[in-house]
């Protein structure tokens, strides 16, 4: 009896297939494969998702940080766009699995780590997402605190910054609690609003500073190729790491894609262009503040605080929207799903969102954002060394080892082929350890710092290649004939 069907490149479970997994301890409504009707996200939905996520205060600060490290505006923009084009590759590769099979990231991870081993990559991604959630809440809370203080006597209240942060944190948790579909609806309307507000800020900077020339004339402080490369490679890794988190759990969103074309077009257009454009705005506006106010003001909230009360009001709305759209989409879905996956029969996405919000406070985002070194080299650089190997294993498993063939039912079975030995795929664990160790060891060896500076790329290649070799004869892999037998369409399409 057929348990899964393929139509238009989308694989879904038949009624018989769904019936077989409903009583599994690995199943709940949030983790099940999506139905054909649920594949309704268009290219616009994905474009608006990325626009909403990219227009955020951390992206603004990333560009500002590169300038502070000595780059000129051209070098900073090229570094950011190149990093986003690189990370777009694993994003699209992992998106294919989510779109084709309608599975969220923790279930996708069962494929390569096992039904219990999935908690390793899921919680790793989830913890980093929780850390980013706290960082975005701190950015947003601090911005609101600045703007309120400029409009009223808010700044005289004891602990006003902490209060603004906690109130904004609570708002983010509440929106996330409502689930992925609420996120999609919010992104739909927020994206065009944020584009208009960003362009308005840029127009103000150009007109107030007397044109482009005076704004962007600052030379690079990196006077030799050696000095530039010393900053460029760790900065490139930071730019990659900025969205390396989404490269892993992008199936959480692409499981709703209408087609492969919809997610490819929407993501490919929106991610690199929006990050490049908004980073340019951050650099241009900051450069303009030197001419207008006599000092470089990197904080957009501090810039807005110098405007009229009406402009401050609309600017505050923009900052709230920018932070919310990034935070609830990019940073809460993964930890919420990871927590849900720990106890599928007892935990829901909403419960996971609340727990993830609480965990985010433990990361002390105020310390991470204390200086650009902590932010770019410490936070971004360190977690890149962890996520690169996981990305490598995910891509290698789906594209090279299994060749895009999955038995959906067995992802929800505790004794299926993806359970491996005692629930863990030890080959994936060894590949992960190798991918993490190589950059870390090279960091300690004189003359090998270059490897650590490119930890995400090196880890991805080491783990991906080693995993492919270890899995070359693994019995969990479906043959083409076996895949045909379980698919109602009768043939295995490669859409």
PDB file of N, CA and C in Angstrom, residues 239-308:
ATOM      1  N   UNK A 239      30.124  37.608   8.157  1.00  0.00           N
ATOM      2  CA  UNK A 239      29.013  37.907   7.247  1.00  0.00           C
ATOM      3  C   UNK A 239      28.283  36.628   6.855  1.00  0.00           C
ATOM      4  N   UNK A 240      29.030  35.538   6.653  1.00  0.00           N
ATOM      5  CA  UNK A 240      28.415  34.240   6.344  1.00  0.00           C
ATOM      6  C   UNK A 240      27.623  33.738   7.550  1.00  0.00           C
ATOM      7  N   UNK A 241      28.261  33.839   8.721  1.00  0.00           N
ATOM      8  CA  UNK A 241      27.641  33.316   9.940  1.00  0.00           C
ATOM      9  C   UNK A 241      26.359  34.045  10.288  1.00  0.00           C
ATOM     10  N   UNK A 242      26.236  35.297   9.822  1.00  0.00           N
ATOM     11  CA  UNK A 242      25.050  36.097  10.125  1.00  0.00           C
ATOM     12  C   UNK A 242      23.774  35.345   9.757  1.00  0.00           C
ATOM     13  N   UNK A 243      23.787  34.644   8.599  1.00  0.00           N
ATOM     14  CA  UNK A 243      22.621  33.869   8.176  1.00  0.00           C
ATOM     15  C   UNK A 243      22.912  32.368   8.082  1.00  0.00           C
ATOM     16  N   UNK A 244      24.054  31.919   8.623  1.00  0.00           N
ATOM     17  CA  UNK A 244      24.337  30.478   8.635  1.00  0.00           C
ATOM     18  C   UNK A 244      23.323  29.730   9.492  1.00  0.00           C
ATOM     19  N   UNK A 245      22.718  30.442  10.436  1.00  0.00           N
ATOM     20  CA  UNK A 245      21.668  29.832  11.256  1.00  0.00           C
ATOM     21  C   UNK A 245      20.477  29.440  10.377  1.00  0.00           C
ATOM     22  N   UNK A 246      20.043  30.372   9.527  1.00  0.00           N
ATOM     23  CA  UNK A 246      18.895  30.107   8.657  1.00  0.00           C
ATOM     24  C   UNK A 246      19.216  29.067   7.589  1.00  0.00           C
ATOM     25  N   UNK A 247      20.508  28.931   7.244  1.00  0.00           N
ATOM     26  CA  UNK A 247      20.896  27.914   6.269  1.00  0.00           C
ATOM     27  C   UNK A 247      20.555  26.521   6.772  1.00  0.00           C
ATOM     28  N   UNK A 248      20.505  26.360   8.087  1.00  0.00           N
ATOM     29  CA  UNK A 248      20.153  25.060   8.667  1.00  0.00           C
ATOM     30  C   UNK A 248      18.645  24.873   8.769  1.00  0.00           C
ATOM     31  N   UNK A 249      17.957  25.817   9.413  1.00  0.00           N
ATOM     32  CA  UNK A 249      16.539  25.567   9.682  1.00  0.00           C
ATOM     33  C   UNK A 249      15.606  26.189   8.649  1.00  0.00           C
ATOM     34  N   UNK A 250      16.121  26.524   7.462  1.00  0.00           N
ATOM     35  CA  UNK A 250      15.259  27.063   6.408  1.00  0.00           C
ATOM     36  C   UNK A 250      14.141  26.086   6.023  1.00  0.00           C
ATOM     37  N   UNK A 251      14.296  24.750   6.205  1.00  0.00           N
ATOM     38  CA  UNK A 251      13.150  23.865   5.949  1.00  0.00           C
ATOM     39  C   UNK A 251      11.925  24.193   6.796  1.00  0.00           C
ATOM     40  N   UNK A 252      12.126  24.839   7.960  1.00  0.00           N
ATOM     41  CA  UNK A 252      10.982  25.227   8.795  1.00  0.00           C
ATOM     42  C   UNK A 252      10.027  26.150   8.044  1.00  0.00           C
ATOM     43  N   UNK A 253      10.549  26.895   7.066  1.00  0.00           N
ATOM     44  CA  UNK A 253       9.731  27.815   6.285  1.00  0.00           C
ATOM     45  C   UNK A 253       9.425  27.253   4.901  1.00  0.00           C
ATOM     46  N   UNK A 254      10.432  26.611   4.283  1.00  0.00           N
ATOM     47  CA  UNK A 254      10.242  26.115   2.917  1.00  0.00           C
ATOM     48  C   UNK A 254       9.309  24.912   2.850  1.00  0.00           C
ATOM     49  N   UNK A 255       8.979  24.317   3.974  1.00  0.00           N
ATOM     50  CA  UNK A 255       7.996  23.228   3.978  1.00  0.00           C
ATOM     51  C   UNK A 255       6.615  23.726   3.553  1.00  0.00           C
ATOM     52  N   UNK A 256       6.437  25.065   3.533  1.00  0.00           N
ATOM     53  CA  UNK A 256       5.170  25.657   3.096  1.00  0.00           C
ATOM     54  C   UNK A 256       5.251  26.213   1.673  1.00  0.00           C
ATOM     55  N   UNK A 257       6.394  26.033   0.988  1.00  0.00           N
ATOM     56  CA  UNK A 257       6.575  26.617  -0.344  1.00  0.00           C
ATOM     57  C   UNK A 257       5.632  25.999  -1.370  1.00  0.00           C
ATOM     58  N   UNK A 258       5.126  26.844  -2.248  1.00  0.00           N
ATOM     59  CA  UNK A 258       4.219  26.382  -3.305  1.00  0.00           C
ATOM     60  C   UNK A 258       4.956  25.512  -4.309  1.00  0.00           C
ATOM     61  N   UNK A 259       6.219  25.826  -4.548  1.00  0.00           N
ATOM     62  CA  UNK A 259       7.054  25.073  -5.485  1.00  0.00           C
ATOM     63  C   UNK A 259       8.516  25.378  -5.211  1.00  0.00           C
ATOM     64  N   UNK A 260       9.416  24.598  -5.825  1.00  0.00           N
ATOM     65  CA  UNK A 260      10.840  24.888  -5.707  1.00  0.00           C
ATOM     66  C   UNK A 260      11.148  26.257  -6.315  1.00  0.00           C
ATOM     67  N   UNK A 261      10.508  26.563  -7.425  1.00  0.00           N
ATOM     68  CA  UNK A 261      10.748  27.852  -8.087  1.00  0.00           C
ATOM     69  C   UNK A 261      10.393  29.017  -7.166  1.00  0.00           C
ATOM     70  N   UNK A 262       9.293  28.891  -6.427  1.00  0.00           N
ATOM     71  CA  UNK A 262       8.845  29.973  -5.541  1.00  0.00           C
ATOM     72  C   UNK A 262       9.904  30.292  -4.487  1.00  0.00           C
ATOM     73  N   UNK A 263      10.437  29.260  -3.838  1.00  0.00           N
ATOM     74  CA  UNK A 263      11.410  29.526  -2.782  1.00  0.00           C
ATOM     75  C   UNK A 263      12.767  29.959  -3.353  1.00  0.00           C
ATOM     76  N   UNK A 264      13.156  29.411  -4.496  1.00  0.00           N
ATOM     77  CA  UNK A 264      14.443  29.783  -5.094  1.00  0.00           C
ATOM     78  C   UNK A 264      14.430  31.243  -5.554  1.00  0.00           C
ATOM     79  N   UNK A 265      13.391  31.617  -6.284  1.00  0.00           N
ATOM     80  CA  UNK A 265      13.298  32.992  -6.800  1.00  0.00           C
ATOM     81  C   UNK A 265      13.196  34.002  -5.654  1.00  0.00           C
ATOM     82  N   UNK A 266      12.286  33.757  -4.715  1.00  0.00           N
ATOM     83  CA  UNK A 266      12.075  34.688  -3.618  1.00  0.00           C
ATOM     84  C   UNK A 266      13.325  34.896  -2.778  1.00  0.00           C
ATOM     85  N   UNK A 267      14.009  33.813  -2.451  1.00  0.00           N
ATOM     86  CA  UNK A 267      15.182  33.909  -1.589  1.00  0.00           C
ATOM     87  C   UNK A 267      16.396  34.477  -2.324  1.00  0.00           C
ATOM     88  N   UNK A 268      16.587  34.057  -3.570  1.00  0.00           N
ATOM     89  CA  UNK A 268      17.766  34.490  -4.326  1.00  0.00           C
ATOM     90  C   UNK A 268      17.741  35.986  -4.621  1.00  0.00           C
ATOM     91  N   UNK A 269      16.551  36.513  -4.847  1.00  0.00           N
ATOM     92  CA  UNK A 269      16.433  37.947  -5.128  1.00  0.00           C
ATOM     93  C   UNK A 269      16.549  38.760  -3.842  1.00  0.00           C
ATOM     94  N   UNK A 270      15.878  38.330  -2.797  1.00  0.00           N
ATOM     95  CA  UNK A 270      15.728  39.180  -1.612  1.00  0.00           C
ATOM     96  C   UNK A 270      16.937  39.189  -0.679  1.00  0.00           C
ATOM     97  N   UNK A 271      17.578  38.032  -0.444  1.00  0.00           N
ATOM     98  CA  UNK A 271      18.631  37.982   0.575  1.00  0.00           C
ATOM     99  C   UNK A 271      19.846  38.853   0.243  1.00  0.00           C
ATOM    100  N   UNK A 272      20.587  38.595  -0.845  1.00  0.00           N
ATOM    101  CA  UNK A 272      21.797  39.394  -1.080  1.00  0.00           C
ATOM    102  C   UNK A 272      21.511  40.866  -1.378  1.00  0.00           C
ATOM    103  N   UNK A 273      20.416  41.129  -2.087  1.00  0.00           N
ATOM    104  CA  UNK A 273      20.127  42.529  -2.434  1.00  0.00           C
ATOM    105  C   UNK A 273      19.717  43.340  -1.206  1.00  0.00           C
ATOM    106  N   UNK A 274      18.876  42.762  -0.354  1.00  0.00           N
ATOM    107  CA  UNK A 274      18.420  43.502   0.826  1.00  0.00           C
ATOM    108  C   UNK A 274      19.556  43.719   1.821  1.00  0.00           C
ATOM    109  N   UNK A 275      20.370  42.669   2.058  1.00  0.00           N
ATOM    110  CA  UNK A 275      21.498  42.829   2.976  1.00  0.00           C
ATOM    111  C   UNK A 275      22.477  43.869   2.458  1.00  0.00           C
ATOM    112  N   UNK A 276      22.770  43.821   1.151  1.00  0.00           N
ATOM    113  CA  UNK A 276      23.683  44.794   0.574  1.00  0.00           C
ATOM    114  C   UNK A 276      23.128  46.209   0.647  1.00  0.00           C
ATOM    115  N   UNK A 277      21.850  46.353   0.291  1.00  0.00           N
ATOM    116  CA  UNK A 277      21.212  47.667   0.276  1.00  0.00           C
ATOM    117  C   UNK A 277      21.111  48.260   1.674  1.00  0.00           C
ATOM    118  N   UNK A 278      20.656  47.449   2.640  1.00  0.00           N
ATOM    119  CA  UNK A 278      20.480  47.987   3.992  1.00  0.00           C
ATOM    120  C   UNK A 278      21.824  48.266   4.659  1.00  0.00           C
ATOM    121  N   UNK A 279      22.841  47.446   4.346  1.00  0.00           N
ATOM    122  CA  UNK A 279      24.180  47.704   4.868  1.00  0.00           C
ATOM    123  C   UNK A 279      24.708  49.023   4.307  1.00  0.00           C
ATOM    124  N   UNK A 280      24.433  49.266   3.025  1.00  0.00           N
ATOM    125  CA  UNK A 280      24.845  50.528   2.412  1.00  0.00           C
ATOM    126  C   UNK A 280      24.155  51.706   3.100  1.00  0.00           C
ATOM    127  N   UNK A 281      22.881  51.552   3.405  1.00  0.00           N
ATOM    128  CA  UNK A 281      22.165  52.617   4.112  1.00  0.00           C
ATOM    129  C   UNK A 281      22.828  52.894   5.463  1.00  0.00           C
ATOM    130  N   UNK A 282      23.172  51.818   6.176  1.00  0.00           N
ATOM    131  CA  UNK A 282      23.823  51.984   7.472  1.00  0.00           C
ATOM    132  C   UNK A 282      25.131  52.755   7.355  1.00  0.00           C
ATOM    133  N   UNK A 283      25.933  52.409   6.344  1.00  0.00           N
ATOM    134  CA  UNK A 283      27.218  53.086   6.143  1.00  0.00           C
ATOM    135  C   UNK A 283      27.005  54.530   5.709  1.00  0.00           C
ATOM    136  N   UNK A 284      26.081  54.750   4.757  1.00  0.00           N
ATOM    137  CA  UNK A 284      25.845  56.091   4.230  1.00  0.00           C
ATOM    138  C   UNK A 284      25.302  57.030   5.299  1.00  0.00           C
ATOM    139  N   UNK A 285      24.339  56.550   6.062  1.00  0.00           N
ATOM    140  CA  UNK A 285      23.740  57.394   7.101  1.00  0.00           C
ATOM    141  C   UNK A 285      24.768  57.725   8.174  1.00  0.00           C
ATOM    142  N   UNK A 286      25.562  56.740   8.555  1.00  0.00           N
ATOM    143  CA  UNK A 286      26.584  56.975   9.575  1.00  0.00           C
ATOM    144  C   UNK A 286      27.620  57.981   9.079  1.00  0.00           C
ATOM    145  N   UNK A 287      28.031  57.830   7.815  1.00  0.00           N
ATOM    146  CA  UNK A 287      28.988  58.778   7.243  1.00  0.00           C
ATOM    147  C   UNK A 287      28.388  60.180   7.194  1.00  0.00           C
ATOM    148  N   UNK A 288      27.103  60.267   6.899  1.00  0.00           N
ATOM    149  CA  UNK A 288      26.442  61.576   6.835  1.00  0.00           C
ATOM    150  C   UNK A 288      26.397  62.247   8.195  1.00  0.00           C
ATOM    151  N   UNK A 289      26.279  61.457   9.278  1.00  0.00           N
ATOM    152  CA  UNK A 289      26.200  62.060  10.610  1.00  0.00           C
ATOM    153  C   UNK A 289      27.492  62.782  10.979  1.00  0.00           C
ATOM    154  N   UNK A 290      28.613  62.339  10.393  1.00  0.00           N
ATOM    155  CA  UNK A 290      29.883  63.023  10.656  1.00  0.00           C
ATOM    156  C   UNK A 290      29.820  64.457  10.133  1.00  0.00           C
ATOM    157  N   UNK A 291      29.232  64.619   8.935  1.00  0.00           N
ATOM    158  CA  UNK A 291      29.122  65.937   8.322  1.00  0.00           C
ATOM    159  C   UNK A 291      28.026  66.783   8.964  1.00  0.00           C
ATOM    160  N   UNK A 292      26.936  66.126   9.347  1.00  0.00           N
ATOM    161  CA  UNK A 292      25.771  66.867   9.859  1.00  0.00           C
ATOM    162  C   UNK A 292      25.911  67.218  11.334  1.00  0.00           C
ATOM    163  N   UNK A 293      26.378  66.245  12.134  1.00  0.00           N
ATOM    164  CA  UNK A 293      26.431  66.439  13.587  1.00  0.00           C
ATOM    165  C   UNK A 293      27.852  66.530  14.146  1.00  0.00           C
ATOM    166  N   UNK A 294      28.852  66.316  13.281  1.00  0.00           N
ATOM    167  CA  UNK A 294      30.237  66.411  13.736  1.00  0.00           C
ATOM    168  C   UNK A 294      30.762  65.168  14.408  1.00  0.00           C
ATOM    169  N   UNK A 295      30.008  64.075  14.394  1.00  0.00           N
ATOM    170  CA  UNK A 295      30.447  62.808  14.981  1.00  0.00           C
ATOM    171  C   UNK A 295      29.780  61.649  14.270  1.00  0.00           C
ATOM    172  N   UNK A 296      30.444  60.492  14.291  1.00  0.00           N
ATOM    173  CA  UNK A 296      29.871  59.299  13.668  1.00  0.00           C
ATOM    174  C   UNK A 296      28.888  58.656  14.638  1.00  0.00           C
ATOM    175  N   UNK A 297      27.628  58.611  14.247  1.00  0.00           N
ATOM    176  CA  UNK A 297      26.588  58.008  15.090  1.00  0.00           C
ATOM    177  C   UNK A 297      26.171  56.691  14.442  1.00  0.00           C
ATOM    178  N   UNK A 298      26.609  55.573  15.042  1.00  0.00           N
ATOM    179  CA  UNK A 298      26.348  54.256  14.454  1.00  0.00           C
ATOM    180  C   UNK A 298      24.965  53.711  14.815  1.00  0.00           C
ATOM    181  N   UNK A 299      24.380  54.235  15.876  1.00  0.00           N
ATOM    182  CA  UNK A 299      23.091  53.740  16.364  1.00  0.00           C
ATOM    183  C   UNK A 299      21.959  54.479  15.640  1.00  0.00           C
ATOM    184  N   UNK A 300      21.124  53.784  14.837  1.00  0.00           N
ATOM    185  CA  UNK A 300      20.045  54.465  14.123  1.00  0.00           C
ATOM    186  C   UNK A 300      19.049  55.138  15.062  1.00  0.00           C
ATOM    187  N   UNK A 301      18.867  54.580  16.248  1.00  0.00           N
ATOM    188  CA  UNK A 301      17.951  55.199  17.215  1.00  0.00           C
ATOM    189  C   UNK A 301      18.500  56.540  17.686  1.00  0.00           C
ATOM    190  N   UNK A 302      19.823  56.618  17.870  1.00  0.00           N
ATOM    191  CA  UNK A 302      20.435  57.879  18.284  1.00  0.00           C
ATOM    192  C   UNK A 302      20.311  58.935  17.190  1.00  0.00           C
ATOM    193  N   UNK A 303      20.342  58.499  15.930  1.00  0.00           N
ATOM    194  CA  UNK A 303      20.131  59.428  14.812  1.00  0.00           C
ATOM    195  C   UNK A 303      18.693  59.933  14.835  1.00  0.00           C
ATOM    196  N   UNK A 304      17.743  59.020  14.977  1.00  0.00           N
ATOM    197  CA  UNK A 304      16.334  59.395  14.982  1.00  0.00           C
ATOM    198  C   UNK A 304      15.999  60.321  16.151  1.00  0.00           C
ATOM    199  N   UNK A 305      16.728  60.164  17.258  1.00  0.00           N
ATOM    200  CA  UNK A 305      16.461  60.973  18.447  1.00  0.00           C
ATOM    201  C   UNK A 305      16.691  62.457  18.193  1.00  0.00           C
ATOM    202  N   UNK A 306      17.415  62.787  17.136  1.00  0.00           N
ATOM    203  CA  UNK A 306      17.699  64.178  16.802  1.00  0.00           C
ATOM    204  C   UNK A 306      16.635  64.775  15.878  1.00  0.00           C
ATOM    205  N   UNK A 307      15.617  63.981  15.521  1.00  0.00           N
ATOM    206  CA  UNK A 307      14.570  64.444  14.622  1.00  0.00           C
ATOM    207  C   UNK A 307      13.411  65.051  15.412  1.00  0.00           C
ATOM    208  N   UNK A 308      12.367  65.437  14.676  1.00  0.00           N
ATOM    209  CA  UNK A 308      11.158  65.981  15.295  1.00  0.00           C
ATOM    210  C   UNK A 308      10.386  64.864  15.995  1.00  0.00           C
TER     211      UNK A 308
END
